[in-house]
Structures are given as structure tokens and as C-alpha cells.
mmCIF file of C-alpha atoms in Angstrom:
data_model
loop_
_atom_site.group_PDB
_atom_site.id
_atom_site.type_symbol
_atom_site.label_atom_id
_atom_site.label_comp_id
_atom_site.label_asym_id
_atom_site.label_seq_id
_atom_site.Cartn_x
_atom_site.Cartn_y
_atom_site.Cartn_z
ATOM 1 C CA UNK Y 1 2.697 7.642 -16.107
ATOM 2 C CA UNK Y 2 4.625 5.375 -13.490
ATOM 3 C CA UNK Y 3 5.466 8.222 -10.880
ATOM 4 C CA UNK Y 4 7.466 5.340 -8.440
ATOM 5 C CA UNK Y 5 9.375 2.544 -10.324
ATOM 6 C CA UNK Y 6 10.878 -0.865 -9.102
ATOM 7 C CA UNK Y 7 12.982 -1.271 -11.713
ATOM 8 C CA UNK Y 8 14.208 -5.015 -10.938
ATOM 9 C CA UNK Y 9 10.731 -7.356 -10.392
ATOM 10 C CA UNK Y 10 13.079 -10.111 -8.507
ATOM 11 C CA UNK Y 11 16.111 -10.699 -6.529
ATOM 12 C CA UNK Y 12 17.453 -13.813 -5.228
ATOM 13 C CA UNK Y 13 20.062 -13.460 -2.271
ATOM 14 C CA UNK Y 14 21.519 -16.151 0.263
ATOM 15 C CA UNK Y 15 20.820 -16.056 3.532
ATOM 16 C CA UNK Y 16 23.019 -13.769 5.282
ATOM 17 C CA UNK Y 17 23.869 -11.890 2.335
ATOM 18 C CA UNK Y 18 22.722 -8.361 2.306
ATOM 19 C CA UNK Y 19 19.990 -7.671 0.137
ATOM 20 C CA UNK Y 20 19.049 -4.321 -1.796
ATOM 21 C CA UNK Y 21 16.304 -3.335 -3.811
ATOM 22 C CA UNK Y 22 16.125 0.186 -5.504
ATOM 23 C CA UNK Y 23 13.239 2.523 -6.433
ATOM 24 C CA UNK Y 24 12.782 5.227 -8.286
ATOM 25 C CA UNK Y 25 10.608 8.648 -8.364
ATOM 26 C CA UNK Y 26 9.729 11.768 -10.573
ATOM 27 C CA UNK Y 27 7.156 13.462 -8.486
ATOM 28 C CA UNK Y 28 9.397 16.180 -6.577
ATOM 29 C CA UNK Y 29 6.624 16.498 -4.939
ATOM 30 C CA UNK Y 30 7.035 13.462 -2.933
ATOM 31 C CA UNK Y 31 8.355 14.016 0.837
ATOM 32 C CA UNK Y 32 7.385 10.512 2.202
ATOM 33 C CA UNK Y 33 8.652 7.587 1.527
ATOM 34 C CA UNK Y 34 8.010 3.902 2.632
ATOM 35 C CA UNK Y 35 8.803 0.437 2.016
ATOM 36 C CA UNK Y 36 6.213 -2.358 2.483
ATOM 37 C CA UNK Y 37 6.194 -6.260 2.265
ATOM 38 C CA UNK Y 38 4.011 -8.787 0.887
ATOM 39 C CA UNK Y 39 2.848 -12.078 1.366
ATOM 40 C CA UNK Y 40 0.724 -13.711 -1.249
ATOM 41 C CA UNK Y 41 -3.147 -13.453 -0.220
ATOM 42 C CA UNK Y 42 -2.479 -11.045 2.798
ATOM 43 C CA UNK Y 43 -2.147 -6.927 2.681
ATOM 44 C CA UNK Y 44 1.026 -5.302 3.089
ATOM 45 C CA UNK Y 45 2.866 -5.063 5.882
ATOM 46 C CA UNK Y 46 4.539 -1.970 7.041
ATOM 47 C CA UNK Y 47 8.798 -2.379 7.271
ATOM 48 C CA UNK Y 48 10.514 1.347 7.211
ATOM 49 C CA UNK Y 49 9.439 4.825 6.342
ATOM 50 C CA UNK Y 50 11.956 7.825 5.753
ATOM 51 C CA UNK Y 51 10.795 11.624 5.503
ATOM 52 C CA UNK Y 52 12.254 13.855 2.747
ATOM 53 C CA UNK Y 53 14.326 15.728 5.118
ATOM 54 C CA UNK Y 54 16.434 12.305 5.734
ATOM 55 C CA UNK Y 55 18.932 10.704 3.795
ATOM 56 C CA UNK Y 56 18.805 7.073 6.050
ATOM 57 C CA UNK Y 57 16.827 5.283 8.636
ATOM 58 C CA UNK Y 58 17.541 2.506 10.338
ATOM 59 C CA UNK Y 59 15.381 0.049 12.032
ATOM 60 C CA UNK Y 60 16.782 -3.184 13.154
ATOM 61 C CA UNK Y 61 18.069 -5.066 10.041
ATOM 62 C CA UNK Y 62 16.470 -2.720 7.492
ATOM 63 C CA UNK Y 63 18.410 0.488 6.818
ATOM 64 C CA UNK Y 64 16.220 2.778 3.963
ATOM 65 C CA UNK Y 65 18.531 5.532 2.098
ATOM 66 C CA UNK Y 66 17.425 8.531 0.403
ATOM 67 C CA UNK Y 67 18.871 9.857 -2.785
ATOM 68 C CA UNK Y 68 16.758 12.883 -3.029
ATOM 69 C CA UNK Y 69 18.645 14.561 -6.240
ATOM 70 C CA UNK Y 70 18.683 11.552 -7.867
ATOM 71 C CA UNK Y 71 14.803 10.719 -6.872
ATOM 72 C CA UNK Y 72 16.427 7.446 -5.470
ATOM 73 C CA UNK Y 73 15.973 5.136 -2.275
ATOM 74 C CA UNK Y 74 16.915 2.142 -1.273
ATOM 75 C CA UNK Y 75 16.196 -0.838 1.413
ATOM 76 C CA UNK Y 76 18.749 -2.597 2.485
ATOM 77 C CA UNK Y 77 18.268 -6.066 4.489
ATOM 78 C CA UNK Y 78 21.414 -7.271 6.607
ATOM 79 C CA UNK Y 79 21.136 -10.404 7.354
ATOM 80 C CA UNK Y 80 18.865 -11.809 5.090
ATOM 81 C CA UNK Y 81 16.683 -14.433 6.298
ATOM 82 C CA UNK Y 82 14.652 -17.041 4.280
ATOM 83 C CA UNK Y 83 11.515 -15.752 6.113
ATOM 84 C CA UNK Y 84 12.240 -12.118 4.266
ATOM 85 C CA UNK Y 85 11.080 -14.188 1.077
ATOM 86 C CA UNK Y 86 8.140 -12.012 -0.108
ATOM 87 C CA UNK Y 87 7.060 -9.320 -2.689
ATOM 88 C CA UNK Y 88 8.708 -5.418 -1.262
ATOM 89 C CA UNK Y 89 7.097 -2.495 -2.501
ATOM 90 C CA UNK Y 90 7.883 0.845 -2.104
ATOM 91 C CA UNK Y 91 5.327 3.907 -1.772
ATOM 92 C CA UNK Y 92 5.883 7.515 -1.741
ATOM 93 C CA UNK Y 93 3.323 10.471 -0.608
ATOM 94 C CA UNK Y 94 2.968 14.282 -0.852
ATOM 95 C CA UNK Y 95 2.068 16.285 1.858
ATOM 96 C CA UNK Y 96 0.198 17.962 -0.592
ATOM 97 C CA UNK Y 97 -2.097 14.989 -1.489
ATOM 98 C CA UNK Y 98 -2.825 13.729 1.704
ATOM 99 C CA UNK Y 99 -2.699 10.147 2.558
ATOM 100 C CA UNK Y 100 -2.353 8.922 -0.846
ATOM 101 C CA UNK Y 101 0.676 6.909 -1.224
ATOM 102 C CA UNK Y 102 1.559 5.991 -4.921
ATOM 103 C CA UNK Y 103 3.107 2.327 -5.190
ATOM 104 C CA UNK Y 104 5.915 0.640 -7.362
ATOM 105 C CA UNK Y 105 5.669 -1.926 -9.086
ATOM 106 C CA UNK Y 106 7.127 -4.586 -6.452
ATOM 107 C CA UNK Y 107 10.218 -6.404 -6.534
ATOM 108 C CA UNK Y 108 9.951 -10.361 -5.666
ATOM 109 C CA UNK Y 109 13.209 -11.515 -3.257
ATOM 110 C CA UNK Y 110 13.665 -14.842 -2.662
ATOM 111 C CA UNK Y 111 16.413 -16.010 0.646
ATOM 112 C CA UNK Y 112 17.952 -18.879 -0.467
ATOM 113 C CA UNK Y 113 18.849 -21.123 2.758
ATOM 114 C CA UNK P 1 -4.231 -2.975 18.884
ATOM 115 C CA UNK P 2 -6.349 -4.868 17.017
ATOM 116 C CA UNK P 3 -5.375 -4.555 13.369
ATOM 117 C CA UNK P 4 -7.441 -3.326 10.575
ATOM 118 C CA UNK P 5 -10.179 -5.631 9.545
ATOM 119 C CA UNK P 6 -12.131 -6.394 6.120
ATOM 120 C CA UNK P 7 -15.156 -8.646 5.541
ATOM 121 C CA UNK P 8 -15.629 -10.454 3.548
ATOM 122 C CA UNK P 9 -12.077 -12.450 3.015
ATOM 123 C CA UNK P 10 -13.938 -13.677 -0.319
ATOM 124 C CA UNK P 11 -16.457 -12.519 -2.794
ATOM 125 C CA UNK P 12 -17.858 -14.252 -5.692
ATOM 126 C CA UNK P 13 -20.195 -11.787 -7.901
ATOM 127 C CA UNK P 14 -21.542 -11.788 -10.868
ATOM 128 C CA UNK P 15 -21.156 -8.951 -13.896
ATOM 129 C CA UNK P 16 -23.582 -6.193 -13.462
ATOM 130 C CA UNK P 17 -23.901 -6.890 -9.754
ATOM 131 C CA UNK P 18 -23.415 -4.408 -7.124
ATOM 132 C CA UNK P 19 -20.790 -5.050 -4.268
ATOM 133 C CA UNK P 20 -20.059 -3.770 -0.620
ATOM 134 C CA UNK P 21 -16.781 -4.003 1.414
ATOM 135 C CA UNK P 22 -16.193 -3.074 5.004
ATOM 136 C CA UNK P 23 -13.582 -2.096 6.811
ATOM 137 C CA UNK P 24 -12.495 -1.594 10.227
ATOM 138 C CA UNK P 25 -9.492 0.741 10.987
ATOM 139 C CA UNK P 26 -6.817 0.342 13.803
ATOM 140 C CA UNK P 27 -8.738 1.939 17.135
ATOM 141 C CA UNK P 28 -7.503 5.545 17.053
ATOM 142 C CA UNK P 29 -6.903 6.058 13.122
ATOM 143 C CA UNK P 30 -9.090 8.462 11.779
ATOM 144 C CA UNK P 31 -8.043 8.551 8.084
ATOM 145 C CA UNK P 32 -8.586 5.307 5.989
ATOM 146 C CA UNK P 33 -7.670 4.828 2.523
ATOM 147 C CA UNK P 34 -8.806 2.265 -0.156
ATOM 148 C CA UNK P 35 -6.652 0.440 -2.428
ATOM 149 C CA UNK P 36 -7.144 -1.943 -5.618
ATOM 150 C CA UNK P 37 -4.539 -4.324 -6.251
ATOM 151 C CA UNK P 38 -4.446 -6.435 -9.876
ATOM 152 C CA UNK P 39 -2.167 -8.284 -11.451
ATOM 153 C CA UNK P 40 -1.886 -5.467 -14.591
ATOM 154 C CA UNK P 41 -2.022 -2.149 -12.572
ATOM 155 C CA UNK P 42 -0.553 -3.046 -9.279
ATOM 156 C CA UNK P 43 -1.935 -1.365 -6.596
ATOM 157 C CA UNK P 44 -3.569 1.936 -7.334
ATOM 158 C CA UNK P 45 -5.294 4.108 -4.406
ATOM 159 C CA UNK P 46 -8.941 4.535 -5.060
ATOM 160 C CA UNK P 47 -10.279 7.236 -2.250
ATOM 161 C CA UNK P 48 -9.376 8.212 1.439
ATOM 162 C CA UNK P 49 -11.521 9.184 4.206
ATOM 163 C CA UNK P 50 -11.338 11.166 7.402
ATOM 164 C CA UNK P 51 -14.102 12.348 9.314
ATOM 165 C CA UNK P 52 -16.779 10.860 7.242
ATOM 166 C CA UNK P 53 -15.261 12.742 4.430
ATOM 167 C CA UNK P 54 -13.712 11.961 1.165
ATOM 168 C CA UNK P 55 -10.010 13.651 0.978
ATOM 169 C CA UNK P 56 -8.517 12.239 -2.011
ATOM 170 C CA UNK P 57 -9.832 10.298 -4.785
ATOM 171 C CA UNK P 58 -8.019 8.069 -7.501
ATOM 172 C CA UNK P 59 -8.610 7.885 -11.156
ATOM 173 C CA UNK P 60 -11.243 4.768 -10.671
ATOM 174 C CA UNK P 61 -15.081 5.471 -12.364
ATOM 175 C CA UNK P 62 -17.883 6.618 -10.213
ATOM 176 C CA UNK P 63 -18.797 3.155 -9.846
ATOM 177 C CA UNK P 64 -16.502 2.838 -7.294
ATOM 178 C CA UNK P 65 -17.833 4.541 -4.236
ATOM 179 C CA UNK P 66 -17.009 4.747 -0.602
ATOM 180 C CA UNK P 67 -18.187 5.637 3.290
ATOM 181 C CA UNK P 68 -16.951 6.429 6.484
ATOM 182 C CA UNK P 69 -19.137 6.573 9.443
ATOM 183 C CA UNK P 70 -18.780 8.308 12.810
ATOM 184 C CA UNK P 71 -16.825 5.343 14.211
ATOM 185 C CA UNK P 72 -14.445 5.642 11.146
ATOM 186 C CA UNK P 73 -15.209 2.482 10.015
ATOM 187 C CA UNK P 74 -15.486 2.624 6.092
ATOM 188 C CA UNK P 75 -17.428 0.709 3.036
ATOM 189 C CA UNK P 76 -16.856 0.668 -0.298
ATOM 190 C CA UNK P 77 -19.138 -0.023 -2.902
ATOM 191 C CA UNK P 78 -19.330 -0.599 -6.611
ATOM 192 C CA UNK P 79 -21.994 -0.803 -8.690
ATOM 193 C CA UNK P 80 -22.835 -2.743 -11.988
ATOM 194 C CA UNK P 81 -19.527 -4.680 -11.327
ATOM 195 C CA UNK P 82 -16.879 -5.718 -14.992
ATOM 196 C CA UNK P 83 -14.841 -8.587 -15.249
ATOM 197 C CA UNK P 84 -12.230 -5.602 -14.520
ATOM 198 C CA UNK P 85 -12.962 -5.519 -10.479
ATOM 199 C CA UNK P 86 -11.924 -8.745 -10.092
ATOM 200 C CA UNK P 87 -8.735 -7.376 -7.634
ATOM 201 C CA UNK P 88 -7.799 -7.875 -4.300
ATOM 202 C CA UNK P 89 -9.125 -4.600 -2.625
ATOM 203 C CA UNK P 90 -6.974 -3.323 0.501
ATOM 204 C CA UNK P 91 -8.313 -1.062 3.135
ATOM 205 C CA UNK P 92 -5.386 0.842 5.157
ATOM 206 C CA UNK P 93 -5.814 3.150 8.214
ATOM 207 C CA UNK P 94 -3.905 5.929 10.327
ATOM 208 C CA UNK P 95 -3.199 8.541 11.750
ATOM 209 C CA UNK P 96 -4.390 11.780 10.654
ATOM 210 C CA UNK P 97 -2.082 14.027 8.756
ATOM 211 C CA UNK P 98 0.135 13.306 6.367
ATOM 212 C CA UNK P 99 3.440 11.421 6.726
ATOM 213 C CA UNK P 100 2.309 8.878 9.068
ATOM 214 C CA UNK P 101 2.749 5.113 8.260
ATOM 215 C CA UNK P 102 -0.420 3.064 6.863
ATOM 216 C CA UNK P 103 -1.529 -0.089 7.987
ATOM 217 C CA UNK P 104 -3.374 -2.484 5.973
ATOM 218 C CA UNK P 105 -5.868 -4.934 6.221
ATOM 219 C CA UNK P 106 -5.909 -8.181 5.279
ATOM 220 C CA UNK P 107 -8.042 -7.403 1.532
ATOM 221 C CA UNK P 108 -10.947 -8.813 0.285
ATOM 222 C CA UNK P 109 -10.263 -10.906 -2.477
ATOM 223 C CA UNK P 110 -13.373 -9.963 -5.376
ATOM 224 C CA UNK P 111 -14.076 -12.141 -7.941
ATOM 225 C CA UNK P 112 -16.310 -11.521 -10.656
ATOM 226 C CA UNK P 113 -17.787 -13.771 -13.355
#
């Protein structure tokens, strides 16, 4: 039972370009979000959080957007940059359950220069 | 801040072995979580700890065991060790409470043959 789902596993974008990637919940439980990235061989690296009672962050050239009806969110990365090449994940947590944060699947982006 | 630490990087063991891994947490983070990342099931939590207490546990067999000590810093073990382990295991620490950000370590990569 996949609770958070990454439904695309890659995205290519040019640099510059804006690039999205999408993830979906069921757990209505949830009321913490966050978005992670990956390097091959190395743990993930904290990028954006956003608490249920949000709809958007911002934090320098990642913007995350909450869809909480449709148990949506979304990163956003204007510009991209070939360095942003890596695996994202999102991860979602319920106060309820602590520090437990349940993880998609991943989605692999690749900048093209 | 020091980040959070694992040893080892690497682990070579053999089935039916027994296996520890440390971790040290960012100075100040009380809670730290355990996670097991493989190619098939992603990366699923395994157990938390705060205050030399478990707080959550995953859906892994009681093989897989874990520690904090007074200083926070945690250990996991697993005993009579599958070809299954093999995973790169990730150690994450913060703040207490829920809906703070997690850092993680760099993972020990386990191997088993």
C-alpha cells in the first residue's frame, strides 16, 4: 500500500527551464510534507518542507505547493541548473506517528546544459 | 554543525552473520530515525529513537534491532543477516517533536553474500 507516490520516475529539463515534479498522498493523516534530493552513494539531502496548514513555500529557487484536497504537492525548480541533476524524493509525516516520514518512490531529473 | 555520521561507509557480511551500525546525530538532535533503502522497496523507515527510547517502529522482522544511548548516538543491529539486507541503511536525526526537518547521514552501504 504506496501511501506517497512519484508518479513520473524521470524528468529531463534544460537548464534554465523550470522544472516540476509531482507527488501524491492518501494518508489524510499526513500534515508534513518534504522534498529531499539524492546523489548516488550519499543520504538525502534536505531541500524544502511545507506544513499542512500551507498551500506554498518558497526557498530560494525551490517553491513547494500544497494541494491538500487533492492530496497533491509539488516542487518546482526555477532556474534549473545541471548541478540539480539527482534523484528528488518526497516524504510526508503525521503528527500522529512521530518522526516517521513515509517516502515516494523518487523521480530521477536530469539538467541538460 | 557537524553533520550526522555513520560507520562503517562499507560492510561486507556473510548470510547468517550478525551486523552493527552506528550513528552519530547532528549535536542537539535528540530523535534519530533509521532508514533502509533498496533498489525494490525504496526507502522504508525501520525504528526511531528519542531518549534512549524506541518511538516508532516499521514493518521490518525482529532481526532488525536498534539503540540509543545517553549521548543520543544510536546502533542498529541485525542478526542472522539474508541476502535481503543487502541495502544502503540511512540514519537521520532532529529535533524533537514532530514536523521538524530530518537530516541524514551519509548510509552505510551493507552487503551480504
Amino acid at each position: 500500500d504506496q501511501q506517497v507516490k512519484q508518479n513520473s520516475p524521470s524528468l529531463s529539463v534544460q537548464e534554465g527551464r523550470i522544472s516540476i515534479l509531482n507527488c501524491d498522498y492518501t494518508n489524510s493523516m499526513f500534515d508534513y510534507f518534504l522534498w529531499y534530493k539524492k546523489y548516488p552513494a550519499e543520504g538525502p539531502t534536505f531541500l524544502i518542507s511545507i506544513s499542512s496548514i500551507k498551500d506554498k513555500n518558497e526557498d530560494g529557487r525551490f517553491t513547494v505547493f500544497l494541494n491538500k484536497s487533492a492530496k497533491h504537492l509539488s516542487l518546482h525548480i526555477v532556474p534549473s541548473q545541471p548541478g540539480d541533476s539527482a534523484v528528488y524524493f518526497c516524504a510526508a509525516s503525521a503528527r500522529a506517528a512521530g518522526n516517521k516520514l513515509t517516502f515516494g518512490g523518487g523521480t530521477r531529473v536530469l539538467v541538460k546544459p | 554543525k557537524a553533520g550526522v555520521t555513520q560507520t562503517p561507509r562499507y560492510l561486507i557480511k556473510t548470510r547468517g552473520q550478525q551486523v552493527t551500525l552506528s550513528c552519530s546525530p547532528i549535536s542537539g538532535h535528540r530523535s534519530v530515525s533509521w532508514y533502509q533503502q533498496t533498489p525494490g522497496q525504496g526507502l522504508q523507515f525501520l525504528f526511531e529513537y528519542f531518549s534512549e527510547t524506541q518511538r516508532n517502529k516499521g514493518n521490518f522482522p525482529g532481526r532488525f534491532s536498534g539503540r540509543q544511548f545517553s549521548n543520543s548516538r544510536s546502533e542498529m543491529n541485525v542478526s542472522t543477516l539474508e541476502l535481503g539486507d543487502s541495502a544502503l541503511y540511512l540514519c537521520a536525526s532532529s529535533h524533537t517533536g514532530p514536523n521538524y526537518e530530518q537530516y541524514f547521514g551519509p548510509g552505510t552501504r551493507l552487503t551480504v553474500t
